[in-house]
GROMACS .gro file of C-alpha atoms in nm:
model
  509
    1MET     CA    1   9.051   7.610  10.283
    2ASP     CA    2   9.277   7.907  10.207
    3ALA     CA    3   9.590   8.039  10.380
    4TYR     CA    4   9.382   8.236  10.628
    5GLY     CA    5   9.191   7.930  10.752
    6THR     CA    6   8.865   8.026  10.581
    7THR     CA    7   8.682   7.875  10.290
    8SER     CA    8   8.686   8.093   9.981
    9PRO     CA    9   8.681   8.034   9.605
   10VAL     CA   10   9.021   8.043   9.444
   11ALA     CA   11   9.075   8.177   9.094
   12PRO     CA   12   9.142   7.889   8.853
   13LEU     CA   13   9.470   7.843   8.676
   14PRO     CA   14   9.500   7.986   8.324
   15PRO     CA   15   9.420   7.751   8.035
   16PRO     CA   16   9.698   7.533   7.891
   17PRO     CA   17   9.910   7.703   7.625
   18PRO     CA   18   9.813   7.656   7.259
   19PRO     CA   19  10.014   7.425   7.029
   20LEU     CA   20  10.380   7.496   6.964
   21SER     CA   21  10.444   7.792   6.736
   22ILE     CA   22  10.798   7.707   6.618
   23ASP     CA   23  11.029   7.417   6.551
   24THR     CA   24  11.201   7.334   6.880
   25HIS     CA   25  11.508   7.214   6.688
   26CYS     CA   26  11.562   7.550   6.522
   27ARG     CA   27  11.926   7.653   6.538
   28VAL     CA   28  11.926   7.950   6.303
   29GLY     CA   29  11.722   8.269   6.323
   30ALA     CA   30  11.483   8.398   6.059
   31SER     CA   31  11.763   8.602   5.907
   32GLY     CA   32  11.975   8.291   5.857
   33GLU     CA   33  12.229   8.402   6.116
   34GLU     CA   34  12.331   8.217   6.428
   35GLY     CA   35  12.164   8.343   6.747
   36GLU     CA   36  12.314   8.565   7.014
   37PRO     CA   37  12.498   8.372   7.291
   38LEU     CA   38  12.332   8.360   7.632
   39SER     CA   39  12.510   8.554   7.903
   40PRO     CA   40  12.627   8.356   8.209
   41THR     CA   41  12.359   8.524   8.421
   42ALA     CA   42  12.083   8.442   8.172
   43ARG     CA   43  12.192   8.077   8.185
   44MET     CA   44  12.213   8.078   8.565
   45PHE     CA   45  11.859   8.218   8.615
   46HIS     CA   46  11.698   7.915   8.456
   47ASP     CA   47  11.417   7.873   8.715
   48LEU     CA   48  11.356   8.235   8.813
   49TYR     CA   49  11.056   8.439   8.701
   50ILE     CA   50  10.955   8.802   8.731
   51VAL     CA   51  10.587   8.873   8.789
   52SER     CA   52  10.464   9.231   8.767
   53VAL     CA   53  10.109   9.348   8.833
   54VAL     CA   54  10.014   9.670   8.655
   55GLY     CA   55   9.692   9.831   8.776
   56LEU     CA   56   9.503  10.030   8.512
   57GLY     CA   57   9.260  10.322   8.542
   58ALA     CA   58   9.004  10.188   8.294
   59ALA     CA   59   8.857   9.863   8.166
   60ILE     CA   60   9.088   9.689   7.918
   61ASP     CA   61   9.040   9.731   7.545
   62LEU     CA   62   9.238   9.441   7.399
   63ASP     CA   63   9.254   9.565   7.039
   64PRO     CA   64   9.495   9.858   7.104
   65VAL     CA   65   9.690   9.639   7.346
   66ARG     CA   66   9.747   9.374   7.077
   67ALA     CA   67   9.832   9.637   6.817
   68GLY     CA   68  10.073   9.810   7.053
   69LEU     CA   69  10.249   9.487   7.153
   70GLU     CA   70  10.303   9.403   6.786
   71VAL     CA   71  10.513   9.715   6.728
   72THR     CA   72  10.687   9.739   7.067
   73LEU     CA   73  10.738   9.435   7.288
   74ALA     CA   74  10.705   9.171   7.015
   75GLY     CA   75  10.937   9.373   6.794
   76HIS     CA   76  11.238   9.384   7.028
   77PRO     CA   77  11.508   9.119   6.981
   78ARG     CA   78  11.497   8.952   7.322
   79PHE     CA   79  11.119   8.919   7.331
   80ARG     CA   80  11.101   8.757   6.989
   81SER     CA   81  11.377   8.505   7.059
   82VAL     CA   82  11.376   8.158   7.207
   83ARG     CA   83  11.640   8.010   7.430
   84VAL     CA   84  11.830   7.721   7.268
   85LEU     CA   85  12.010   7.527   7.541
   86ASP     CA   86  12.086   7.194   7.368
   87GLY     CA   87  12.248   7.077   7.049
   88PRO     CA   88  12.579   7.180   6.894
   89GLY     CA   89  12.724   7.518   6.979
   90PRO     CA   90  12.689   7.728   7.295
   91PRO     CA   91  12.347   7.814   7.447
   92ARG     CA   92  12.203   8.113   7.265
   93TRP     CA   93  11.902   8.325   7.175
   94VAL     CA   94  11.750   8.249   6.834
   95ARG     CA   95  11.502   8.485   6.667
   96THR     CA   96  11.155   8.359   6.580
   97THR     CA   97  10.813   8.494   6.484
   98VAL     CA   98  10.593   8.590   6.778
   99ASN     CA   99  10.233   8.473   6.777
  100LEU     CA  100  10.066   8.706   7.028
  101GLU     CA  101   9.787   8.457   7.092
  102ASP     CA  102  10.052   8.235   7.255
  103HIS     CA  103  10.142   8.512   7.499
  104ILE     CA  104   9.818   8.699   7.582
  105ILE     CA  105   9.612   8.500   7.832
  106VAL     CA  106   9.258   8.599   7.932
  107PRO     CA  107   9.159   8.353   8.208
  108ASP     CA  108   8.802   8.241   8.267
  109LEU     CA  109   8.754   8.337   8.633
  110ASP     CA  110   8.473   8.243   8.870
  111PRO     CA  111   8.233   8.544   8.859
  112ALA     CA  112   8.112   8.473   9.212
  113ALA     CA  113   8.467   8.483   9.352
  114VAL     CA  114   8.548   8.803   9.167
  115SER     CA  115   8.227   8.972   9.278
  116ALA     CA  116   8.262   8.863   9.643
  117ASP     CA  117   8.620   8.991   9.688
  118PRO     CA  118   8.793   9.127   9.376
  119ASP     CA  119   9.112   9.213   9.564
  120ARG     CA  120   9.139   8.857   9.688
  121ALA     CA  121   9.056   8.720   9.341
  122LEU     CA  122   9.345   8.921   9.192
  123GLU     CA  123   9.578   8.810   9.471
  124ASP     CA  124   9.480   8.445   9.431
  125TYR     CA  125   9.529   8.453   9.056
  126VAL     CA  126   9.876   8.607   9.081
  127ALA     CA  127   9.964   8.347   9.346
  128SER     CA  128   9.853   8.073   9.105
  129LEU     CA  129  10.116   8.186   8.854
  130SER     CA  130  10.389   8.067   9.092
  131THR     CA  131  10.254   7.711   9.068
  132LEU     CA  132  10.249   7.686   8.688
  133PRO     CA  133  10.493   7.457   8.508
  134ALA     CA  134  10.808   7.603   8.360
  135MET     CA  135  10.753   7.813   8.049
  136ASP     CA  136  10.759   7.641   7.712
  137GLN     CA  137  11.117   7.680   7.585
  138SER     CA  138  10.996   7.668   7.224
  139ARG     CA  139  10.845   8.018   7.258
  140PRO     CA  140  10.972   8.356   7.374
  141LEU     CA  141  10.966   8.343   7.753
  142TRP     CA  142  10.698   8.597   7.843
  143GLU     CA  143  10.324   8.614   7.903
  144LEU     CA  144  10.064   8.886   7.959
  145HIS     CA  145   9.766   8.789   8.172
  146VAL     CA  146   9.459   9.013   8.137
  147LEU     CA  147   9.234   9.055   8.444
  148ASP     CA  148   8.950   9.282   8.336
  149PHE     CA  149   8.766   9.348   8.660
  150PRO     CA  150   8.782   9.639   8.910
  151THR     CA  151   8.959   9.618   9.246
  152SER     CA  152   8.993   9.870   9.527
  153GLU     CA  153   9.290  10.039   9.356
  154ALA     CA  154   9.234   9.997   8.984
  155ALA     CA  155   8.964   9.942   8.722
  156SER     CA  156   9.151   9.644   8.575
  157ALA     CA  157   9.495   9.490   8.574
  158VAL     CA  158   9.747   9.312   8.354
  159VAL     CA  159  10.010   9.077   8.490
  160PHE     CA  160  10.344   9.017   8.319
  161ARG     CA  161  10.508   8.680   8.380
  162ILE     CA  162  10.859   8.699   8.237
  163HIS     CA  163  11.152   8.461   8.265
  164HIS     CA  164  11.439   8.630   8.451
  165ALA     CA  165  11.678   8.520   8.176
  166LEU     CA  166  11.526   8.793   7.959
  167GLY     CA  167  11.659   9.074   8.175
  168ASP     CA  168  11.697   9.238   8.514
  169GLY     CA  169  11.469   9.489   8.684
  170ALA     CA  170  11.623   9.795   8.515
  171SER     CA  171  11.578   9.635   8.172
  172LEU     CA  172  11.219   9.537   8.240
  173VAL     CA  173  11.110   9.873   8.380
  174SER     CA  174  11.250  10.026   8.061
  175LEU     CA  175  11.050   9.763   7.873
  176LEU     CA  176  10.735   9.873   8.056
  177LEU     CA  177  10.793  10.230   7.940
  178THR     CA  178  10.823  10.100   7.585
  179CYS     CA  179  10.474   9.958   7.626
  180THR     CA  180  10.345  10.303   7.729
  181ARG     CA  181  10.393  10.437   7.378
  182GLY     CA  182  10.111  10.448   7.126
  183GLY     CA  183   9.951  10.146   6.967
  184ALA     CA  184   9.949  10.050   6.601
  185THR     CA  185  10.055  10.396   6.489
  186ALA     CA  186  10.363  10.405   6.709
  187ASP     CA  187  10.705  10.415   6.548
  188PRO     CA  188  10.895  10.108   6.676
  189LYS     CA  189  11.222  10.293   6.622
  190ALA     CA  190  11.118  10.595   6.826
  191PRO     CA  191  11.294  10.638   7.161
  192SER     CA  192  11.117  10.426   7.419
  193ALA     CA  193  11.187  10.637   7.724
  194PRO     CA  194  11.388  10.946   7.801
  195ASP     CA  195  11.730  10.880   7.940
  196ALA     CA  196  11.646  11.136   8.205
  197ARG     CA  197  11.928  11.081   8.448
  198ARG     CA  198  12.274  11.206   8.388
  199ARG     CA  199  12.571  10.974   8.360
  200THR     CA  200  12.721  10.908   8.701
  201ARG     CA  201  12.956  10.674   8.879
  202PRO     CA  202  12.808  10.353   9.021
  203VAL     CA  203  12.658  10.398   9.369
  204TYR     CA  204  12.835  10.092   9.511
  205GLY     CA  205  13.213  10.078   9.488
  206ALA     CA  206  13.255  10.444   9.395
  207ARG     CA  207  13.606  10.575   9.451
  208ALA     CA  208  13.702  10.930   9.531
  209PRO     CA  209  13.911  11.083   9.250
  210ARG     CA  210  14.277  11.129   9.329
  211PRO     CA  211  14.343  11.488   9.429
  212ALA     CA  212  14.598  11.692   9.238
  213TRP     CA  213  14.953  11.695   9.373
  214SER     CA  214  14.904  12.063   9.452
  215ALA     CA  215  14.626  11.974   9.697
  216GLY     CA  216  14.886  11.898   9.962
  217ALA     CA  217  15.006  11.601  10.165
  218VAL     CA  218  14.699  11.586  10.391
  219ALA     CA  219  14.458  11.552  10.097
  220LEU     CA  220  14.675  11.286   9.932
  221ALA     CA  221  14.707  11.094  10.259
  222ALA     CA  222  14.329  11.104  10.308
  223TRP     CA  223  14.280  10.970   9.956
  224ALA     CA  224  14.533  10.689  10.017
  225VAL     CA  225  14.353  10.591  10.340
  226SER     CA  226  14.020  10.592  10.154
  227CYS     CA  227  14.162  10.358   9.888
  228ALA     CA  228  14.304  10.128  10.156
  229LEU     CA  229  13.964  10.111  10.330
  230LEU     CA  230  13.795  10.039   9.998
  231ALA     CA  231  14.032   9.748   9.941
  232TRP     CA  232  13.986   9.617  10.297
  233HIS     CA  233  13.606   9.638  10.283
  234THR     CA  234  13.608   9.461   9.948
  235VAL     CA  235  13.823   9.176  10.081
  236VAL     CA  236  13.598   9.131  10.386
  237ASP     CA  237  13.274   9.144  10.188
  238VAL     CA  238  13.389   8.911   9.912
  239ALA     CA  239  13.529   8.666  10.169
  240ARG     CA  240  13.190   8.658  10.342
  241PHE     CA  241  13.016   8.609  10.007
  242VAL     CA  242  13.247   8.317   9.920
  243ALA     CA  243  13.195   8.163  10.265
  244MET     CA  244  12.818   8.172  10.212
  245ALA     CA  245  12.856   8.025   9.863
  246LEU     CA  246  13.054   7.737  10.012
  247GLY     CA  247  12.800   7.686  10.290
  248LEU     CA  248  13.045   7.783  10.566
  249VAL     CA  249  12.831   8.073  10.692
  250CYS     CA  250  12.453   8.107  10.704
  251ASP     CA  251  12.187   8.301  10.890
  252THR     CA  252  12.046   8.172  11.217
  253PRO     CA  253  11.700   8.020  11.151
  254THR     CA  254  11.410   8.250  11.241
  255VAL     CA  255  11.040   8.284  11.165
  256PHE     CA  256  11.143   8.427  10.825
  257THR     CA  257  11.366   8.134  10.720
  258GLY     CA  258  11.230   7.920  10.437
  259VAL     CA  259  11.204   7.545  10.454
  260LYS     CA  260  11.396   7.315  10.222
  261GLY     CA  261  11.243   7.324   9.876
  262VAL     CA  262  11.077   7.662   9.937
  263GLU     CA  263  11.147   7.768   9.578
  264PHE     CA  264  10.893   7.511   9.455
  265ARG     CA  265  10.612   7.611   9.692
  266ARG     CA  266  10.316   7.839   9.620
  267LYS     CA  267  10.392   8.209   9.671
  268ARG     CA  268  10.153   8.488   9.762
  269PHE     CA  269  10.206   8.848   9.656
  270VAL     CA  270  10.063   9.118   9.884
  271MET     CA  271  10.112   9.489   9.828
  272ARG     CA  272  10.033   9.835   9.960
  273SER     CA  273  10.091  10.191   9.837
  274LEU     CA  274  10.262  10.438  10.073
  275SER     CA  275  10.340  10.806  10.044
  276LEU     CA  276  10.673  10.880   9.876
  277GLY     CA  277  10.644  11.224  10.034
  278ASP     CA  278  10.661  11.067  10.382
  279VAL     CA  279  10.976  10.877  10.281
  280LYS     CA  280  11.137  11.195  10.148
  281LEU     CA  281  11.041  11.387  10.461
  282VAL     CA  282  11.235  11.136  10.671
  283LYS     CA  283  11.521  11.140  10.419
  284ASN     CA  284  11.558  11.517  10.438
  285ALA     CA  285  11.529  11.527  10.816
  286ILE     CA  286  11.796  11.260  10.873
  287GLY     CA  287  12.019  11.367  10.585
  288CYS     CA  288  12.024  11.029  10.411
  289THR     CA  289  11.892  10.869  10.091
  290VAL     CA  290  11.555  10.720  10.001
  291ASN     CA  291  11.718  10.376   9.998
  292ASP     CA  292  11.845  10.434  10.355
  293VAL     CA  293  11.488  10.507  10.465
  294LEU     CA  294  11.347  10.200  10.290
  295VAL     CA  295  11.608   9.971  10.447
  296GLY     CA  296  11.537  10.126  10.788
  297VAL     CA  297  11.159  10.087  10.748
  298THR     CA  298  11.214   9.725  10.642
  299ALA     CA  299  11.426   9.656  10.953
  300ALA     CA  300  11.160   9.816  11.174
  301ALA     CA  301  10.877   9.617  11.014
  302LEU     CA  302  11.063   9.286  11.034
  303SER     CA  303  11.147   9.359  11.397
  304ARG     CA  304  10.779   9.419  11.482
  305TYR     CA  305  10.679   9.091  11.319
  306TYR     CA  306  10.971   8.899  11.470
  307PHE     CA  307  10.912   9.004  11.831
  308ARG     CA  308  10.535   8.963  11.805
  309ASN     CA  309  10.586   8.602  11.692
  310LEU     CA  310  10.857   8.553  11.956
  311GLY     CA  311  10.602   8.630  12.224
  312ASP     CA  312  10.788   8.909  12.404
  313HIS     CA  313  10.977   9.229  12.338
  314ASP     CA  314  11.314   9.145  12.485
  315ALA     CA  315  11.559   9.349  12.280
  316ASN     CA  316  11.836   9.115  12.388
  317LYS     CA  317  11.680   8.845  12.171
  318GLY     CA  318  11.732   9.042  11.853
  319THR     CA  319  11.936   8.908  11.566
  320CYS     CA  320  12.075   8.997  11.225
  321LEU     CA  321  11.916   8.881  10.903
  322ARG     CA  322  12.089   8.898  10.567
  323SER     CA  323  11.957   8.941  10.218
  324VAL     CA  324  12.105   8.920   9.871
  325LEU     CA  325  12.071   9.264   9.717
  326LEU     CA  326  12.094   9.267   9.336
  327VAL     CA  327  12.273   9.582   9.219
  328ASN     CA  328  12.236   9.741   8.876
  329LEU     CA  329  12.592   9.785   8.747
  330ARG     CA  330  12.505  10.016   8.459
  331PRO     CA  331  12.691  10.346   8.497
  332THR     CA  332  12.372  10.550   8.456
  333PRO     CA  333  12.111  10.485   8.729
  334GLY     CA  334  11.736  10.481   8.693
  335ILE     CA  335  11.526  10.431   8.381
  336GLN     CA  336  11.720  10.387   8.059
  337ASN     CA  337  11.639  10.436   7.693
  338LEU     CA  338  11.541  10.085   7.584
  339ASP     CA  339  11.667  10.132   7.230
  340LYS     CA  340  12.017  10.216   7.358
  341MET     CA  341  12.004   9.910   7.585
  342MET     CA  342  11.913   9.692   7.286
  343GLU     CA  343  12.207   9.813   7.079
  344SER     CA  344  12.491   9.562   7.054
  345GLY     CA  345  12.858   9.647   7.062
  346LYS     CA  346  13.130   9.639   7.322
  347HIS     CA  347  13.115  10.016   7.373
  348ASN     CA  348  12.751  10.010   7.482
  349ASP     CA  349  12.756  10.001   7.863
  350LEU     CA  350  12.375  10.030   7.886
  351LYS     CA  351  12.328   9.680   7.741
  352TRP     CA  352  12.002   9.491   7.781
  353GLY     CA  353  11.999   9.181   7.997
  354ASN     CA  354  12.112   9.097   8.350
  355ARG     CA  355  12.381   9.353   8.437
  356LEU     CA  356  12.382   9.262   8.804
  357GLY     CA  357  12.620   9.238   9.094
  358TYR     CA  358  12.542   9.090   9.434
  359ILE     CA  359  12.570   9.239   9.782
  360ILE     CA  360  12.506   9.067  10.113
  361LEU     CA  361  12.294   9.326  10.295
  362PRO     CA  362  12.233   9.281  10.670
  363PHE     CA  363  11.910   9.386  10.846
  364GLU     CA  364  11.912   9.461  11.217
  365ILE     CA  365  11.631   9.293  11.414
  366ALA     CA  366  11.597   9.480  11.744
  367MET     CA  367  11.357   9.695  11.945
  368HIS     CA  368  11.452  10.064  11.955
  369GLU     CA  369  11.281  10.322  12.172
  370ASP     CA  370  11.354  10.584  11.909
  371PRO     CA  371  11.218  10.467  11.568
  372LEU     CA  372  11.470  10.691  11.392
  373ASP     CA  373  11.748  10.460  11.512
  374TYR     CA  374  11.640  10.214  11.242
  375ILE     CA  375  11.710  10.479  10.977
  376ARG     CA  376  12.039  10.590  11.131
  377ASN     CA  377  12.166  10.232  11.153
  378ALA     CA  378  12.051  10.157  10.797
  379LYS     CA  379  12.244  10.461  10.675
  380LYS     CA  380  12.561  10.338  10.848
  381THR     CA  381  12.520   9.994  10.692
  382LEU     CA  382  12.462  10.124  10.340
  383ASP     CA  383  12.739  10.384  10.364
  384ARG     CA  384  12.974  10.101  10.455
  385LYS     CA  385  12.848   9.885  10.165
  386LYS     CA  386  12.888  10.170   9.917
  387HIS     CA  387  13.258  10.185  10.009
  388SER     CA  388  13.324   9.837   9.873
  389LEU     CA  389  13.367   9.674   9.533
  390GLU     CA  390  13.161   9.372   9.640
  391ALA     CA  391  12.897   9.414   9.368
  392ILE     CA  392  13.153   9.443   9.088
  393ILE     CA  393  13.371   9.157   9.212
  394THR     CA  394  13.077   8.919   9.262
  395HIS     CA  395  12.954   8.993   8.909
  396VAL     CA  396  13.298   8.919   8.765
  397MET     CA  397  13.323   8.603   8.978
  398THR     CA  398  12.989   8.478   8.846
  399VAL     CA  399  13.097   8.527   8.486
  400MET     CA  400  13.439   8.366   8.538
  401ILE     CA  401  13.307   8.065   8.732
  402THR     CA  402  13.050   7.999   8.460
  403LYS     CA  403  13.315   8.015   8.187
  404LEU     CA  404  13.570   7.802   8.373
  405PHE     CA  405  13.352   7.542   8.550
  406GLY     CA  406  13.018   7.549   8.371
  407ILE     CA  407  12.668   7.670   8.443
  408GLU     CA  408  12.590   7.386   8.686
  409VAL     CA  409  12.863   7.498   8.927
  410SER     CA  410  12.772   7.868   8.914
  411THR     CA  411  12.401   7.790   8.955
  412SER     CA  412  12.473   7.568   9.255
  413LEU     CA  413  12.686   7.837   9.419
  414PHE     CA  414  12.424   8.106   9.357
  415HIS     CA  415  12.154   7.881   9.503
  416ARG     CA  416  12.368   7.822   9.811
  417VAL     CA  417  12.429   8.195   9.863
  418VAL     CA  418  12.057   8.270   9.849
  419SER     CA  419  11.978   7.971  10.074
  420SER     CA  420  12.233   8.094  10.329
  421THR     CA  421  12.051   8.427  10.362
  422THR     CA  422  11.702   8.483  10.501
  423LEU     CA  423  11.528   8.712  10.254
  424GLN     CA  424  11.562   8.901   9.927
  425PHE     CA  425  11.541   9.280   9.898
  426SER     CA  426  11.509   9.514   9.602
  427ASN     CA  427  11.425   9.876   9.530
  428MET     CA  428  11.342  10.013   9.184
  429ILE     CA  429  11.290  10.372   9.073
  430GLY     CA  430  10.985  10.410   8.852
  431PRO     CA  431  10.836  10.688   8.637
  432THR     CA  432  10.778  11.023   8.809
  433GLU     CA  433  10.495  11.125   8.572
  434PRO     CA  434  10.168  10.943   8.486
  435ILE     CA  435  10.208  10.694   8.201
  436GLU     CA  436   9.968  10.484   7.996
  437PHE     CA  437   9.962  10.124   7.884
  438TYR     CA  438   9.838  10.149   7.525
  439GLY     CA  439   9.576  10.409   7.611
  440HIS     CA  440   9.507  10.283   7.965
  441LEU     CA  441   9.630  10.512   8.243
  442ILE     CA  442   9.850  10.317   8.484
  443ALA     CA  443   9.738  10.335   8.849
  444TYR     CA  444  10.026  10.137   9.002
  445ILE     CA  445  10.320   9.910   8.920
  446ALA     CA  446  10.397   9.612   9.147
  447PRO     CA  447  10.688   9.387   9.041
  448SER     CA  448  10.828   9.087   9.226
  449ALA     CA  449  10.991   8.752   9.150
  450PHE     CA  450  10.967   8.385   9.240
  451GLY     CA  451  11.166   8.066   9.192
  452HIS     CA  452  11.451   8.144   9.434
  453PRO     CA  453  11.502   7.959   9.766
  454SER     CA  454  11.359   8.226   9.998
  455ALA     CA  455  11.031   8.241  10.187
  456LEU     CA  456  11.025   8.622  10.186
  457THR     CA  457  11.111   8.875   9.917
  458ILE     CA  458  11.064   9.249   9.974
  459HIS     CA  459  11.038   9.484   9.679
  460TRP     CA  460  10.988   9.862   9.678
  461GLN     CA  461  10.867  10.029   9.358
  462SER     CA  462  10.810  10.402   9.317
  463TYR     CA  463  10.561  10.555   9.074
  464MET     CA  464  10.475  10.925   9.070
  465ASP     CA  465  10.420  11.037   9.432
  466THR     CA  466  10.374  10.691   9.579
  467ILE     CA  467  10.600  10.403   9.668
  468ARG     CA  468  10.461  10.053   9.675
  469THR     CA  469  10.564   9.774   9.910
  470ILE     CA  470  10.536   9.431   9.750
  471LEU     CA  471  10.592   9.121   9.962
  472GLU     CA  472  10.635   8.781   9.803
  473VAL     CA  473  10.588   8.517  10.074
  474ASP     CA  474  10.561   8.142  10.109
  475ASP     CA  475  10.183   8.104  10.121
  476ALA     CA  476  10.188   7.829  10.382
  477GLN     CA  477  10.461   7.976  10.604
  478PHE     CA  478  10.309   8.326  10.621
  479PRO     CA  479   9.934   8.283  10.675
  480ALA     CA  480   9.934   8.635  10.827
  481SER     CA  481  10.106   8.796  10.528
  482HIS     CA  482   9.872   9.097  10.543
  483GLN     CA  483   9.969   9.150  10.905
  484LEU     CA  484  10.334   9.164  10.799
  485LEU     CA  485  10.233   9.415  10.532
  486ASP     CA  486  10.060   9.623  10.802
  487ASP     CA  487  10.388   9.625  10.995
  488PHE     CA  488  10.552   9.809  10.704
  489VAL     CA  489  10.275  10.070  10.698
  490GLU     CA  490  10.283  10.122  11.075
  491SER     CA  491  10.663  10.134  11.086
  492LEU     CA  492  10.674  10.416  10.831
  493GLU     CA  493  10.403  10.601  11.025
  494LEU     CA  494  10.600  10.569  11.350
  495ILE     CA  495  10.924  10.682  11.185
  496ARG     CA  496  10.750  10.977  11.020
  497GLY     CA  497  10.590  11.074  11.351
  498ALA     CA  498  10.926  11.055  11.526
  499THR     CA  499  11.074  11.273  11.252
  500SER     CA  500  10.810  11.540  11.306
  501THR     CA  501  10.855  11.526  11.685
  502SER     CA  502  11.233  11.556  11.651
  503PHE     CA  503  11.195  11.851  11.412
  504ARG     CA  504  10.958  12.034  11.648
  505ALA     CA  505  11.198  11.975  11.939
  506LYS     CA  506  11.486  12.123  11.742
  507VAL     CA  507  11.277  12.428  11.647
  508LYS     CA  508  11.175  12.478  12.010
  509ASP     CA  509  11.537  12.462  12.124
   0.00000   0.00000   0.00000
C-alpha cells in the first residue's frame, strides 16, 4: 500500500555497498600531510544529505561517464577525501584514492514497475534514498545512482546523493558544471565553469555607500538614518533567531508542521517544470525580483493548500509560517568557477564548502482577492530582510559557538531553530544555456535535501528557460503531495493572469 492508498510496486533499495576501500584509521593523506580541518558548518551538518535528480536527453552510456568522473569529480580534493571525526587532533578531511565502483550504483529495478509507471518508479526510487543508512564514513561521502529508463520528461536520469558536509548549493551546482565537461580527454585543470557574473555586494545586508561630504546635509542625514535602520533590523532579526534557537519562539502548528522525529521518516520528492518567462513577466510588471515572485507564488500555493485542508476560506483564519532560508555569503552571486572555489588561501573569498548564513523568512498564509498581493507582500518582506545583517551575524555566531562550546551545542541549536520553523525554502540559479553530462544532454536539474527536522522543503531551480519546483515532503504526512504541487502551478497561472489583466487595464486607461 503506497502513500496514495493504492497498491503499486515500489522500486527496491540499492544493493549494499561493496567492501571498505580504505583504512578507517587513516590519519594522514596520500601525500603524507595532515588533512584539511573540517569547517564548523561541515561538522554541524552531520546528518544532512543533498539529493539531486538530473534528467538526461538520451540513454546512459556508462563508459564516458566513468571516464569523465575520473578526471573531474573524483579528482577534486573534497570528493576524494574522507571525514575523520575521531582520534587525536581536530576533525578533518583526509585524502584517499577513489574507487568509482564504490560510488556508481546501478540498481536492479522491477521491470514491471518501471514499465507500468516510469515516473512513479523514479519517484519511488529517489524516495528510497531517504531511508538508507548513513553513508560509510570510510569513503568519500557521495554516490551517483544510474536510472537508465525513460520517463515523461527525460530519456534517463542520474541521481546524486551527497553529504551536505561536502558543500552548499552554490558549491554543488558549480560541481555539476564541472561534470558537464568532456570525458577522458578533458583537462582536469581547465576552468570548470565561466565566472559569468560580475563581482557585487551581497544581496542581504548590503549597505549604501557613504555619500561625499559635498553631497550636502540631506544626503548625509539620509545615509545615517539608513545605517540606523540597518542596525535596528539586525538587532530585531538576530534576537528572533536567538529566541528560536533557545526554544522561546516557534511557529503555531499547522497542516505543514512536522511531527517529532520527522527527520528520520521517509521523504518523497515531487517536481514540476514551470515557465521562467512567466516568472519574469510578473517580475517586470510588478517591478521586483525573480526571488520576490517565487516567494509570492510559494505563499499563494501554501495558502491554497492550507485553506482547502482547513475546510473553508475564511481569510481571518490565516497565519504566518516561517522558514530557514540559507543564504550564499560569497560576494559574487550565481555559478562560480569551481577551480577558484577549490583554491585555498585566506584571500580566496569564493572558497568551496558551506559558506552559508541563515535568515528566518516569513510566509503569509491568507486569501487575497487580487493574486498580485502575494507578490507585493513578498517584495516588502524581502526588501526588509535585505536591509539587515542577519545572514552574516548568524554565520559568525555559528562559527563562534562551535569553537567556544563544541559541535554538540551548535548542532543542537541549529536543530532547534529548524524545528521552531515550519518549512525550508531555497532558490538556486542554474545554467542559462544547454549543458551536457559527459555527452548526455541535460533535460532538467532537480536538487533537494533531507535529514533536517521539517516535513516540507521547497526548492526552486532554474535551467535555461524553465524553473523547476521541487517539493520534499514527509511521505506519510503529505499523501496528496502532487495536489500541493498542482497548487504551485495554479498559483503561478493565476498570478500571471492577474498581471496580464492589470497590464491591459493600465493600457486602456
